[in-house]
mmCIF file of C-alpha atoms and ligand atoms in Angstrom:
data_model
loop_
_atom_site.group_PDB
_atom_site.id
_atom_site.type_symbol
_atom_site.label_atom_id
_atom_site.label_comp_id
_atom_site.label_asym_id
_atom_site.label_seq_id
_atom_site.Cartn_x
_atom_site.Cartn_y
_atom_site.Cartn_z
ATOM 1 C CA MET I 30 25.905 3.263 -35.033
ATOM 2 C CA ILE I 31 27.355 4.710 -38.246
ATOM 3 C CA ASN I 32 24.630 4.246 -40.828
ATOM 4 C CA PHE I 33 25.430 3.229 -44.377
ATOM 5 C CA LEU I 34 23.174 5.980 -45.728
ATOM 6 C CA ASP I 35 20.803 8.152 -43.709
ATOM 7 C CA LEU I 36 18.472 9.593 -46.340
ATOM 8 C CA HIS I 37 16.498 11.585 -43.806
ATOM 9 C CA LYS I 38 19.630 13.428 -42.643
ATOM 10 C CA ILE I 39 20.779 13.950 -46.219
ATOM 11 C CA ASN I 40 17.499 15.609 -47.188
ATOM 12 C CA LYS I 41 16.959 17.435 -43.888
ATOM 13 C CA ARG I 42 19.738 19.823 -45.007
ATOM 14 C CA PHE I 43 17.369 21.250 -47.628
ATOM 15 C CA GLU I 44 14.162 21.254 -45.577
ATOM 16 C CA ASP I 45 13.532 25.017 -45.771
ATOM 17 C CA GLU I 46 14.060 25.137 -49.530
ATOM 18 C CA PHE I 47 11.851 22.048 -50.000
ATOM 19 C CA GLN I 48 9.065 23.686 -47.955
ATOM 20 C CA LYS I 49 9.234 26.806 -50.124
ATOM 21 C CA GLN I 50 9.087 24.729 -53.297
ATOM 22 C CA PHE I 51 6.194 22.697 -51.954
ATOM 23 C CA ALA I 52 4.203 25.857 -51.171
ATOM 24 C CA LEU I 53 4.806 27.148 -54.701
ATOM 25 C CA PHE I 54 3.796 23.769 -56.136
ATOM 26 C CA LEU I 55 0.624 23.562 -54.040
ATOM 27 C CA ASN I 56 -0.450 27.073 -54.923
ATOM 28 C CA SER I 57 0.292 26.615 -58.620
ATOM 29 C CA GLY I 58 -2.615 24.158 -59.018
ATOM 30 C CA SER I 59 -0.579 22.611 -61.835
ATOM 31 C CA TYR I 60 0.505 19.170 -60.687
ATOM 32 C CA ILE I 61 1.571 17.370 -63.864
ATOM 33 C CA LEU I 62 4.147 18.666 -66.390
ATOM 34 C CA GLY I 63 4.132 22.220 -65.089
ATOM 35 C CA THR I 64 6.860 24.821 -64.842
ATOM 36 C CA GLN I 65 8.893 22.828 -62.284
ATOM 37 C CA VAL I 66 9.507 20.012 -64.781
ATOM 38 C CA LEU I 67 10.370 22.499 -67.531
ATOM 39 C CA ASN I 68 12.746 24.386 -65.236
ATOM 40 C CA PHE I 69 14.504 21.244 -64.084
ATOM 41 C CA GLU I 70 14.865 19.957 -67.661
ATOM 42 C CA LYS I 71 16.444 23.250 -68.694
ATOM 43 C CA ASP I 72 18.760 23.363 -65.662
ATOM 44 C CA PHE I 73 19.818 19.727 -65.932
ATOM 45 C CA ALA I 74 20.570 19.996 -69.664
ATOM 46 C CA GLU I 75 22.656 23.072 -68.930
ATOM 47 C CA TYR I 76 24.405 21.289 -66.059
ATOM 48 C CA CYS I 77 25.259 18.256 -68.228
ATOM 49 C CA GLY I 78 26.172 20.448 -71.192
ATOM 50 C CA THR I 79 23.660 18.765 -73.500
ATOM 51 C CA LYS I 80 21.238 20.524 -75.818
ATOM 52 C CA TYR I 81 18.253 18.624 -74.424
ATOM 53 C CA CYS I 82 16.927 16.915 -71.327
ATOM 54 C CA VAL I 83 13.614 15.115 -70.916
ATOM 55 C CA GLY I 84 12.462 14.483 -67.365
ATOM 56 C CA VAL I 85 11.025 10.980 -66.987
ATOM 57 C CA SER I 86 9.667 8.668 -64.305
ATOM 58 C CA ASN I 87 12.838 6.734 -63.368
ATOM 59 C CA GLY I 88 16.138 5.386 -64.681
ATOM 60 C CA LEU I 89 14.780 2.140 -66.089
ATOM 61 C CA ASP I 90 12.155 4.020 -68.101
ATOM 62 C CA ALA I 91 14.824 6.489 -69.261
ATOM 63 C CA LEU I 92 16.793 3.627 -70.835
ATOM 64 C CA MET I 93 13.704 1.979 -72.320
ATOM 65 C CA LEU I 94 12.488 5.254 -73.839
ATOM 66 C CA ILE I 95 15.884 5.716 -75.516
ATOM 67 C CA PHE I 96 15.648 2.259 -77.120
ATOM 68 C CA GLU I 97 12.023 2.825 -78.110
ATOM 69 C CA ALA I 98 12.906 6.145 -79.742
ATOM 70 C CA TYR I 99 15.806 4.598 -81.668
ATOM 71 C CA LYS I 100 13.408 1.921 -82.912
ATOM 72 C CA ILE I 101 11.076 4.644 -84.206
ATOM 73 C CA LEU I 102 14.042 6.346 -85.858
ATOM 74 C CA GLY I 103 14.917 3.004 -87.517
ATOM 75 C CA ASP I 104 18.391 2.728 -85.938
ATOM 76 C CA ILE I 105 17.620 -0.460 -84.023
ATOM 77 C CA LYS I 106 14.986 -3.172 -84.266
ATOM 78 C CA GLU I 107 13.634 -6.048 -82.165
ATOM 79 C CA GLY I 108 16.203 -8.835 -81.806
ATOM 80 C CA ASP I 109 19.260 -6.633 -82.420
ATOM 81 C CA GLU I 110 22.201 -7.060 -80.087
ATOM 82 C CA VAL I 111 23.244 -4.568 -77.436
ATOM 83 C CA ILE I 112 26.648 -4.944 -75.815
ATOM 84 C CA LEU I 113 26.662 -4.155 -72.110
ATOM 85 C CA PRO I 114 28.704 -4.820 -68.988
ATOM 86 C CA ALA I 115 27.883 -8.107 -67.254
ATOM 87 C CA ASN I 116 28.477 -6.505 -63.870
ATOM 88 C CA THR I 117 25.939 -3.791 -63.394
ATOM 89 C CA TYR I 118 22.689 -3.260 -61.575
ATOM 90 C CA ILE I 119 20.107 -5.565 -63.147
ATOM 91 C CA ALA I 120 17.986 -2.612 -64.392
ATOM 92 C CA THR I 121 20.579 -1.949 -67.138
ATOM 93 C CA ILE I 122 19.928 -5.408 -68.558
ATOM 94 C CA LEU I 123 16.170 -5.358 -67.967
ATOM 95 C CA ALA I 124 15.944 -2.219 -70.105
ATOM 96 C CA VAL I 125 17.465 -4.136 -73.014
ATOM 97 C CA VAL I 126 15.458 -7.351 -72.672
ATOM 98 C CA ASN I 127 12.196 -5.503 -72.005
ATOM 99 C CA SER I 128 12.806 -3.557 -75.223
ATOM 100 C CA GLY I 129 12.939 -6.806 -77.202
ATOM 101 C CA LEU I 130 16.691 -6.522 -77.725
ATOM 102 C CA LYS I 131 19.386 -9.100 -77.032
ATOM 103 C CA PRO I 132 21.887 -8.343 -74.269
ATOM 104 C CA ILE I 133 25.472 -9.390 -74.951
ATOM 105 C CA PHE I 134 27.261 -9.679 -71.613
ATOM 106 C CA VAL I 135 30.828 -8.395 -71.564
ATOM 107 C CA GLU I 136 33.393 -8.709 -68.783
ATOM 108 C CA PRO I 137 34.655 -5.632 -66.941
ATOM 109 C CA ASN I 138 38.140 -4.394 -66.266
ATOM 110 C CA ALA I 139 39.034 -5.917 -62.878
ATOM 111 C CA GLN I 140 40.536 -2.636 -61.636
ATOM 112 C CA THR I 141 37.864 -0.079 -62.593
ATOM 113 C CA PHE I 142 34.861 -2.494 -62.565
ATOM 114 C CA ASN I 143 33.750 -0.834 -65.834
ATOM 115 C CA ILE I 144 33.272 -2.512 -69.219
ATOM 116 C CA GLU I 145 36.545 -3.620 -70.864
ATOM 117 C CA PRO I 146 36.905 -2.077 -74.351
ATOM 118 C CA GLU I 147 38.859 -5.034 -75.799
ATOM 119 C CA GLU I 148 36.086 -7.371 -74.707
ATOM 120 C CA ILE I 149 33.535 -5.188 -76.491
ATOM 121 C CA ILE I 150 35.390 -5.589 -79.782
ATOM 122 C CA LYS I 151 35.549 -9.385 -79.361
ATOM 123 C CA ASN I 152 31.758 -9.492 -78.933
ATOM 124 C CA ILE I 153 30.710 -7.366 -81.902
ATOM 125 C CA SER I 154 28.713 -9.271 -84.534
ATOM 126 C CA ASN I 155 26.689 -8.354 -87.613
ATOM 127 C CA ASN I 156 23.654 -7.979 -85.361
ATOM 128 C CA THR I 157 25.263 -5.533 -82.916
ATOM 129 C CA LYS I 158 23.589 -2.160 -83.052
ATOM 130 C CA ALA I 159 24.514 -0.481 -79.759
ATOM 131 C CA ILE I 160 26.852 -0.360 -76.805
ATOM 132 C CA LEU I 161 25.176 0.391 -73.506
ATOM 133 C CA GLY I 162 27.936 1.655 -71.202
ATOM 134 C CA VAL I 163 27.468 2.060 -67.449
ATOM 135 C CA HIS I 164 29.383 4.461 -65.212
ATOM 136 C CA LEU I 165 29.397 1.932 -62.416
ATOM 137 C CA TYR I 166 29.732 3.169 -58.827
ATOM 138 C CA GLY I 167 30.081 6.738 -60.141
ATOM 139 C CA GLN I 168 33.140 6.297 -62.381
ATOM 140 C CA LEU I 169 32.935 7.137 -66.072
ATOM 141 C CA TYR I 170 33.528 4.267 -68.461
ATOM 142 C CA ASP I 171 36.544 4.516 -70.780
ATOM 143 C CA VAL I 172 35.060 7.369 -72.810
ATOM 144 C CA ALA I 173 37.776 7.641 -75.489
ATOM 145 C CA GLU I 174 37.802 3.903 -76.189
ATOM 146 C CA LEU I 175 34.019 3.462 -76.244
ATOM 147 C CA GLU I 176 33.537 6.472 -78.512
ATOM 148 C CA GLU I 177 36.222 5.158 -80.857
ATOM 149 C CA ILE I 178 34.680 1.668 -81.000
ATOM 150 C CA ALA I 179 31.176 3.058 -81.553
ATOM 151 C CA LYS I 180 32.483 5.232 -84.386
ATOM 152 C CA SER I 181 34.580 2.519 -86.050
ATOM 153 C CA TYR I 182 31.791 -0.079 -85.994
ATOM 154 C CA ASN I 183 28.951 2.376 -86.586
ATOM 155 C CA LEU I 184 27.179 1.557 -83.328
ATOM 156 C CA LEU I 185 24.992 3.677 -81.106
ATOM 157 C CA LEU I 186 26.608 4.530 -77.779
ATOM 158 C CA ILE I 187 24.135 4.828 -74.935
ATOM 159 C CA GLU I 188 25.036 5.795 -71.415
ATOM 160 C CA ASP I 189 23.568 4.412 -68.216
ATOM 161 C CA ALA I 190 24.515 7.398 -66.058
ATOM 162 C CA ALA I 191 22.253 6.391 -63.149
ATOM 163 C CA GLN I 192 25.155 6.318 -60.700
ATOM 164 C CA ALA I 193 27.288 9.177 -61.974
ATOM 165 C CA GLN I 194 25.514 12.533 -61.922
ATOM 166 C CA GLY I 195 28.174 15.228 -62.265
ATOM 167 C CA ALA I 196 31.189 13.065 -63.174
ATOM 168 C CA VAL I 197 33.465 15.063 -65.495
ATOM 169 C CA TYR I 198 35.584 13.629 -68.292
ATOM 170 C CA LYS I 199 39.065 15.084 -68.810
ATOM 171 C CA ASP I 200 37.898 17.155 -71.797
ATOM 172 C CA GLY I 201 35.256 18.837 -69.610
ATOM 173 C CA ARG I 202 32.213 16.883 -70.792
ATOM 174 C CA LYS I 203 29.982 15.554 -68.073
ATOM 175 C CA SER I 204 28.162 12.241 -67.696
ATOM 176 C CA GLY I 205 25.052 12.296 -69.855
ATOM 177 C CA ASN I 206 27.072 14.023 -72.584
ATOM 178 C CA VAL I 207 29.618 11.359 -73.549
ATOM 179 C CA SER I 208 27.333 9.271 -75.770
ATOM 180 C CA ASN I 209 24.373 9.574 -78.137
ATOM 181 C CA ALA I 210 21.971 9.568 -75.196
ATOM 182 C CA GLY I 211 22.302 9.389 -71.429
ATOM 183 C CA ALA I 212 19.853 7.819 -68.982
ATOM 184 C CA PHE I 213 19.720 9.057 -65.397
ATOM 185 C CA SER I 214 18.009 7.714 -62.297
ATOM 186 C CA PHE I 215 17.259 10.082 -59.442
ATOM 187 C CA TYR I 216 16.284 7.259 -57.081
ATOM 188 C CA PRO I 217 16.627 8.684 -53.538
ATOM 189 C CA THR I 218 19.985 7.000 -52.846
ATOM 190 C CA LYS I 219 21.696 8.483 -55.913
ATOM 191 C CA ASN I 220 24.202 11.373 -55.733
ATOM 192 C CA LEU I 221 21.362 13.528 -57.061
ATOM 193 C CA GLY I 222 18.378 11.831 -55.486
ATOM 194 C CA ALA I 223 14.709 12.829 -55.489
ATOM 195 C CA LEU I 224 12.274 12.144 -52.653
ATOM 196 C CA GLY I 225 10.637 9.438 -54.711
ATOM 197 C CA ASP I 226 11.103 7.986 -58.189
ATOM 198 C CA ALA I 227 12.495 10.212 -60.940
ATOM 199 C CA GLY I 228 14.781 10.081 -63.966
ATOM 200 C CA ALA I 229 15.923 11.896 -67.101
ATOM 201 C CA VAL I 230 17.269 11.436 -70.612
ATOM 202 C CA THR I 231 19.941 13.790 -71.934
ATOM 203 C CA THR I 232 20.981 14.084 -75.569
ATOM 204 C CA ASN I 233 22.202 16.426 -78.283
ATOM 205 C CA ASN I 234 20.013 14.712 -80.870
ATOM 206 C CA ASN I 235 16.945 16.807 -81.697
ATOM 207 C CA SER I 236 14.951 13.953 -83.286
ATOM 208 C CA LEU I 237 15.559 11.682 -80.323
ATOM 209 C CA PHE I 238 14.564 14.472 -77.940
ATOM 210 C CA GLU I 239 11.339 15.184 -79.831
ATOM 211 C CA ILE I 240 10.316 11.523 -79.898
ATOM 212 C CA ILE I 241 11.102 10.827 -76.225
ATOM 213 C CA SER I 242 9.275 14.016 -75.176
ATOM 214 C CA LYS I 243 6.178 12.548 -76.821
ATOM 215 C CA LEU I 244 6.675 8.880 -75.877
ATOM 216 C CA LYS I 245 6.864 9.720 -72.184
ATOM 217 C CA ASN I 246 3.393 11.315 -72.400
ATOM 218 C CA TYR I 247 1.314 8.650 -74.283
ATOM 219 C CA GLY I 248 2.983 9.583 -77.579
ATOM 220 C CA ARG I 249 0.931 12.745 -77.603
ATOM 221 C CA VAL I 250 1.740 15.799 -79.718
ATOM 222 C CA SER I 251 -1.199 17.810 -78.410
ATOM 223 C CA THR I 252 -4.138 17.133 -76.108
ATOM 224 C CA TYR I 253 -6.112 15.096 -78.652
ATOM 225 C CA GLU I 254 -3.417 14.117 -81.132
ATOM 226 C CA THR I 255 -1.239 11.043 -80.578
ATOM 227 C CA ASP I 256 1.608 10.132 -82.936
ATOM 228 C CA TYR I 257 3.153 7.118 -81.183
ATOM 229 C CA LYS I 258 2.051 4.214 -79.006
ATOM 230 C CA GLY I 259 3.551 5.892 -75.986
ATOM 231 C CA TYR I 260 3.640 5.474 -72.223
ATOM 232 C CA ASN I 261 3.027 7.402 -69.070
ATOM 233 C CA CYS I 262 6.636 7.935 -67.970
ATOM 234 C CA ARG I 263 6.440 11.567 -66.907
ATOM 235 C CA LEU I 264 8.694 13.194 -64.348
ATOM 236 C CA ASP I 265 6.567 14.163 -61.378
ATOM 237 C CA GLU I 266 6.207 17.913 -60.867
ATOM 238 C CA ILE I 267 7.045 17.933 -57.148
ATOM 239 C CA GLN I 268 10.066 15.662 -57.668
ATOM 240 C CA ALA I 269 11.314 18.110 -60.312
ATOM 241 C CA ALA I 270 10.990 20.915 -57.756
ATOM 242 C CA PHE I 271 12.976 18.962 -55.146
ATOM 243 C CA LEU I 272 15.605 17.999 -57.736
ATOM 244 C CA SER I 273 16.105 21.649 -58.735
ATOM 245 C CA VAL I 274 16.904 22.449 -55.110
ATOM 246 C CA LYS I 275 19.379 19.582 -54.826
ATOM 247 C CA LEU I 276 21.028 20.153 -58.217
ATOM 248 C CA LYS I 277 22.535 23.373 -56.842
ATOM 249 C CA HIS I 278 24.351 21.316 -54.212
ATOM 250 C CA LEU I 279 25.414 18.391 -56.405
ATOM 251 C CA ASP I 280 28.967 19.602 -57.132
ATOM 252 C CA SER I 281 29.764 20.307 -53.481
ATOM 253 C CA ASP I 282 28.264 16.944 -52.465
ATOM 254 C CA ASN I 283 30.352 15.147 -55.101
ATOM 255 C CA LEU I 284 33.468 16.959 -53.916
ATOM 256 C CA LYS I 285 32.773 15.778 -50.379
ATOM 257 C CA ARG I 286 32.448 12.200 -51.651
ATOM 258 C CA GLN I 287 35.804 12.518 -53.445
ATOM 259 C CA GLU I 288 37.427 13.900 -50.273
ATOM 260 C CA ILE I 289 36.117 10.972 -48.237
ATOM 261 C CA ALA I 290 37.349 8.537 -50.897
ATOM 262 C CA THR I 291 40.795 10.130 -50.829
ATOM 263 C CA PHE I 292 40.806 9.881 -47.031
ATOM 264 C CA TYR I 293 39.867 6.179 -47.094
ATOM 265 C CA LEU I 294 42.489 5.465 -49.744
ATOM 266 C CA ASN I 295 45.217 7.018 -47.591
ATOM 267 C CA ALA I 296 44.011 5.847 -44.190
ATOM 268 C CA ILE I 297 42.963 2.240 -44.817
ATOM 269 C CA LYS I 298 45.984 -0.037 -44.622
ATOM 270 C CA ASN I 299 45.126 -3.699 -44.312
ATOM 271 C CA SER I 300 46.448 -6.462 -46.577
ATOM 272 C CA LYS I 301 43.060 -8.247 -46.363
ATOM 273 C CA ILE I 302 41.348 -5.270 -48.014
ATOM 274 C CA LYS I 303 41.741 -4.301 -51.673
ATOM 275 C CA LEU I 304 40.955 -0.629 -52.211
ATOM 276 C CA PRO I 305 39.322 0.760 -55.359
ATOM 277 C CA PHE I 306 41.179 2.477 -58.159
ATOM 278 C CA PHE I 307 40.973 6.287 -58.170
ATOM 279 C CA SER I 308 43.023 8.437 -60.519
ATOM 280 C CA GLU I 309 42.111 11.560 -58.494
ATOM 281 C CA ALA I 310 40.417 12.840 -61.627
ATOM 282 C CA GLN I 311 36.933 14.293 -61.625
ATOM 283 C CA ASP I 312 35.606 11.332 -63.597
ATOM 284 C CA HIS I 313 34.663 9.442 -60.417
ATOM 285 C CA VAL I 314 31.940 10.839 -58.165
ATOM 286 C CA PHE I 315 31.956 7.879 -55.754
ATOM 287 C CA HIS I 316 28.341 6.906 -55.732
ATOM 288 C CA GLN I 317 29.799 3.880 -53.949
ATOM 289 C CA PHE I 318 33.195 3.210 -52.365
ATOM 290 C CA ILE I 319 33.868 -0.428 -53.148
ATOM 291 C CA ILE I 320 36.453 -2.585 -51.421
ATOM 292 C CA GLU I 321 37.233 -6.225 -52.121
ATOM 293 C CA VAL I 322 37.395 -8.692 -49.232
ATOM 294 C CA GLU I 323 37.685 -12.470 -49.405
ATOM 295 C CA HIS I 324 35.162 -14.202 -47.107
ATOM 296 C CA ARG I 325 33.215 -10.967 -46.813
ATOM 297 C CA GLU I 326 30.596 -12.401 -44.428
ATOM 298 C CA ALA I 327 33.189 -12.463 -41.640
ATOM 299 C CA PHE I 328 34.245 -8.889 -42.451
ATOM 300 C CA MET I 329 30.664 -7.669 -42.530
ATOM 301 C CA ALA I 330 29.898 -9.316 -39.204
ATOM 302 C CA TYR I 331 33.010 -7.677 -37.743
ATOM 303 C CA MET I 332 31.917 -4.245 -38.999
ATOM 304 C CA LYS I 333 28.440 -4.754 -37.596
ATOM 305 C CA ALA I 334 29.878 -5.767 -34.222
ATOM 306 C CA ASN I 335 31.732 -2.436 -34.338
ATOM 307 C CA ASN I 336 28.522 -0.528 -35.078
ATOM 308 C CA ILE I 337 29.340 0.286 -38.685
ATOM 309 C CA GLU I 338 26.776 -0.495 -41.336
ATOM 310 C CA VAL I 339 28.187 -1.615 -44.704
ATOM 311 C CA SER I 340 26.415 -2.874 -47.813
ATOM 312 C CA ILE I 341 26.958 -4.928 -50.989
ATOM 313 C CA HIS I 342 26.525 -3.634 -54.540
ATOM 314 C CA TYR I 343 25.702 -6.278 -55.669
ATOM 315 C CA PRO I 344 25.656 -9.722 -54.059
ATOM 316 C CA ARG I 345 24.704 -11.698 -57.174
ATOM 317 C CA ALA I 346 25.578 -11.150 -60.843
ATOM 318 C CA PRO I 347 22.573 -10.353 -63.075
ATOM 319 C CA HIS I 348 23.090 -13.458 -65.248
ATOM 320 C CA LYS I 349 22.826 -15.550 -62.049
ATOM 321 C CA GLN I 350 19.425 -14.080 -61.161
ATOM 322 C CA LYS I 351 16.315 -16.186 -61.703
ATOM 323 C CA ALA I 352 14.859 -13.418 -63.858
ATOM 324 C CA LEU I 353 17.687 -13.887 -66.385
ATOM 325 C CA ARG I 354 17.965 -17.664 -66.088
ATOM 326 C CA GLU I 355 18.389 -18.101 -69.833
ATOM 327 C CA TYR I 356 21.854 -16.515 -69.469
ATOM 328 C CA LYS I 357 22.987 -18.512 -66.426
ATOM 329 C CA THR I 358 25.485 -20.660 -68.328
ATOM 330 C CA LYS I 359 27.479 -17.649 -69.554
ATOM 331 C CA VAL I 360 31.123 -17.900 -68.546
ATOM 332 C CA LEU I 361 31.948 -14.593 -66.850
ATOM 333 C CA PRO I 362 34.573 -15.276 -64.162
ATOM 334 C CA ILE I 363 35.640 -11.646 -63.544
ATOM 335 C CA THR I 364 32.041 -10.546 -63.085
ATOM 336 C CA GLU I 365 31.246 -13.442 -60.781
ATOM 337 C CA ARG I 366 34.332 -12.866 -58.657
ATOM 338 C CA ILE I 367 33.470 -9.176 -58.268
ATOM 339 C CA HIS I 368 29.995 -10.037 -57.057
ATOM 340 C CA ASP I 369 31.479 -12.492 -54.545
ATOM 341 C CA VAL I 370 33.973 -10.146 -52.901
ATOM 342 C CA VAL I 371 32.733 -6.553 -53.054
ATOM 343 C CA VAL I 372 31.669 -4.611 -49.974
ATOM 344 C CA SER I 373 30.469 -0.991 -50.020
ATOM 345 C CA LEU I 374 31.698 1.334 -47.264
ATOM 346 C CA PRO I 375 29.609 4.315 -46.152
ATOM 347 C CA ILE I 376 30.257 7.277 -48.458
ATOM 348 C CA ASN I 377 27.971 10.282 -48.561
ATOM 349 C CA PRO I 378 28.212 14.032 -48.024
ATOM 350 C CA ILE I 379 27.020 14.070 -44.414
ATOM 351 C CA LEU I 380 29.622 11.725 -42.941
ATOM 352 C CA THR I 381 31.844 13.509 -40.433
ATOM 353 C CA GLN I 382 35.629 13.371 -40.186
ATOM 354 C CA GLN I 383 35.197 11.567 -36.881
ATOM 355 C CA GLU I 384 33.004 8.896 -38.472
ATOM 356 C CA ILE I 385 35.296 8.196 -41.403
ATOM 357 C CA THR I 386 38.302 8.107 -39.064
ATOM 358 C CA ILE I 387 36.543 5.478 -36.939
ATOM 359 C CA ILE I 388 35.648 3.470 -40.064
ATOM 360 C CA ALA I 389 39.285 3.439 -41.238
ATOM 361 C CA GLU I 390 40.598 2.558 -37.757
ATOM 362 C CA VAL I 391 38.147 -0.305 -37.330
ATOM 363 C CA ILE I 392 39.054 -1.700 -40.768
ATOM 364 C CA ASN I 393 42.768 -1.442 -40.024
ATOM 365 C CA LYS I 394 42.272 -3.597 -36.917
ATOM 366 C CA TYR I 395 40.450 -6.335 -38.860
HETATM 367 C C1 PLP U 21 23.190 1.385 -63.070
HETATM 368 C C2 PLP U 21 21.718 1.587 -62.882
HETATM 369 N N1 PLP U 21 20.909 1.551 -63.963
HETATM 370 C C3 PLP U 21 19.592 1.748 -63.859
HETATM 371 C C4 PLP U 21 18.994 1.985 -62.644
HETATM 372 C C5 PLP U 21 17.508 2.101 -62.587
HETATM 373 O O1 PLP U 21 17.074 3.326 -62.077
HETATM 374 P P1 PLP U 21 15.639 3.427 -61.370
HETATM 375 O O2 PLP U 21 15.718 2.735 -60.058
HETATM 376 O O3 PLP U 21 15.425 4.900 -61.221
HETATM 377 O O4 PLP U 21 14.658 2.813 -62.290
HETATM 378 C C6 PLP U 21 19.805 2.052 -61.487
HETATM 379 C C7 PLP U 21 19.306 2.360 -60.151
HETATM 380 O O5 PLP U 21 18.432 1.915 -59.533
HETATM 381 C C8 PLP U 21 21.193 1.827 -61.605
HETATM 382 O O6 PLP U 21 21.997 1.860 -60.551
#
C-alpha cells in the first residue's frame, strides 16, 4: 500500500533530535512560554523575513487574533466585509465569521485555484475593509495584483499561509511576508508540521505584533496587569521545540515536493486527468498535488484497488456546508466544480522514486 501521508515515517526522521529537545524541555521545568517558544519565534521570523513572529495555538486562532488586533487598532470593526476565496479550507471563513465580520465569497482562477484578482475588484464595496488571501495547496496567491488592489482601495491584506510555509515570491519575499500579516498553521500534516496543534502570526507591523503578543496570553502585559480582553492561544513550549528541529529541514522537504510534482507533471499522461498548473517557480511548495478527474469516485476506487491511497481537498465547498447555510444560495460555479472534481495524489518528502513511478504508471493505465 502506498499511503497518502505517513506522519509517523515523516517524523521518525527527526527522532534523535526530538528526543534531545524533549530532554532539554523536561529538565528546564519551564513548560509554558519558555525559551523554546522565544527561539522558534525568532527563527521563524528570520526564516520568513519578517520583523516579528508570534507563536500561537493553531492556524484558526492565528487568523482570529489578527482580526481582533486590527479591531483594537481601529482598522476594522464588527460587520465590516472581508473578501476571501470561496474555495478554501473552511477555517479561513470561520475565522472571519467568528470575528463578527462578513465574508464576501470570491471565485478562484480555474487554473491556479487561487483567488481571481478581477473578481476581488468586482466585489469591493464601501464596507470592504480587508482581503484575506489564501495560498491554497501551497501556491502563493497573485502577490503583485493583490498588493496593488489593497493599496488602490486602501484595504488590509491578510495572508492565510497555513498551506505554504517556505513558498518564495519572485522578488525573494516568502509567504508570511507578502501582506500586512500572515497566519500559519503547523497542524501535523502541513509542510512544516508540529506533533500536535500549533500556529504563528508573522508581520512587520510593530503595533500589531505588540497587541497579538498580549491577546494570545489573556491580554496580559505583566503577571497581574491585563490590557485587553484576551485569550489563551499560546504556542505550546514542546511544539515550539519540535518545530525548531523541523524548520531546519523545511527547504529541503519543499524541494523534494517540487521534484515529485515535476516528475508527476512529466510522467502522467492520461486525457482523463487534468494536471495542476506549475510555473516551476519557487512560489509553489506543493502542500497538495491536485488533479482534476470527472467522476472521481470511479478513479478513487481504481487507485484503491491498485493499493494507492489518494484524498480529496476538499469534497464540499464551504458555502455548501451546514455550518455556513446562510450562504448556500451563493452562485459560485467555478468553486463548486473544483470541489466536485479534485483529487489529491500522495506528495510528501518521504515518497520514493519507486513509489511515485508506480503512481504515475497506474494513473496512465486508468
Ligand atoms: C487554508 C487553511 N486555513 C486555516 C487552517 C486552520 O489551521 P489549524 O488547523 O491549525 O487551525 C488550515 C488548516 O487546517 C488551512 O488549511
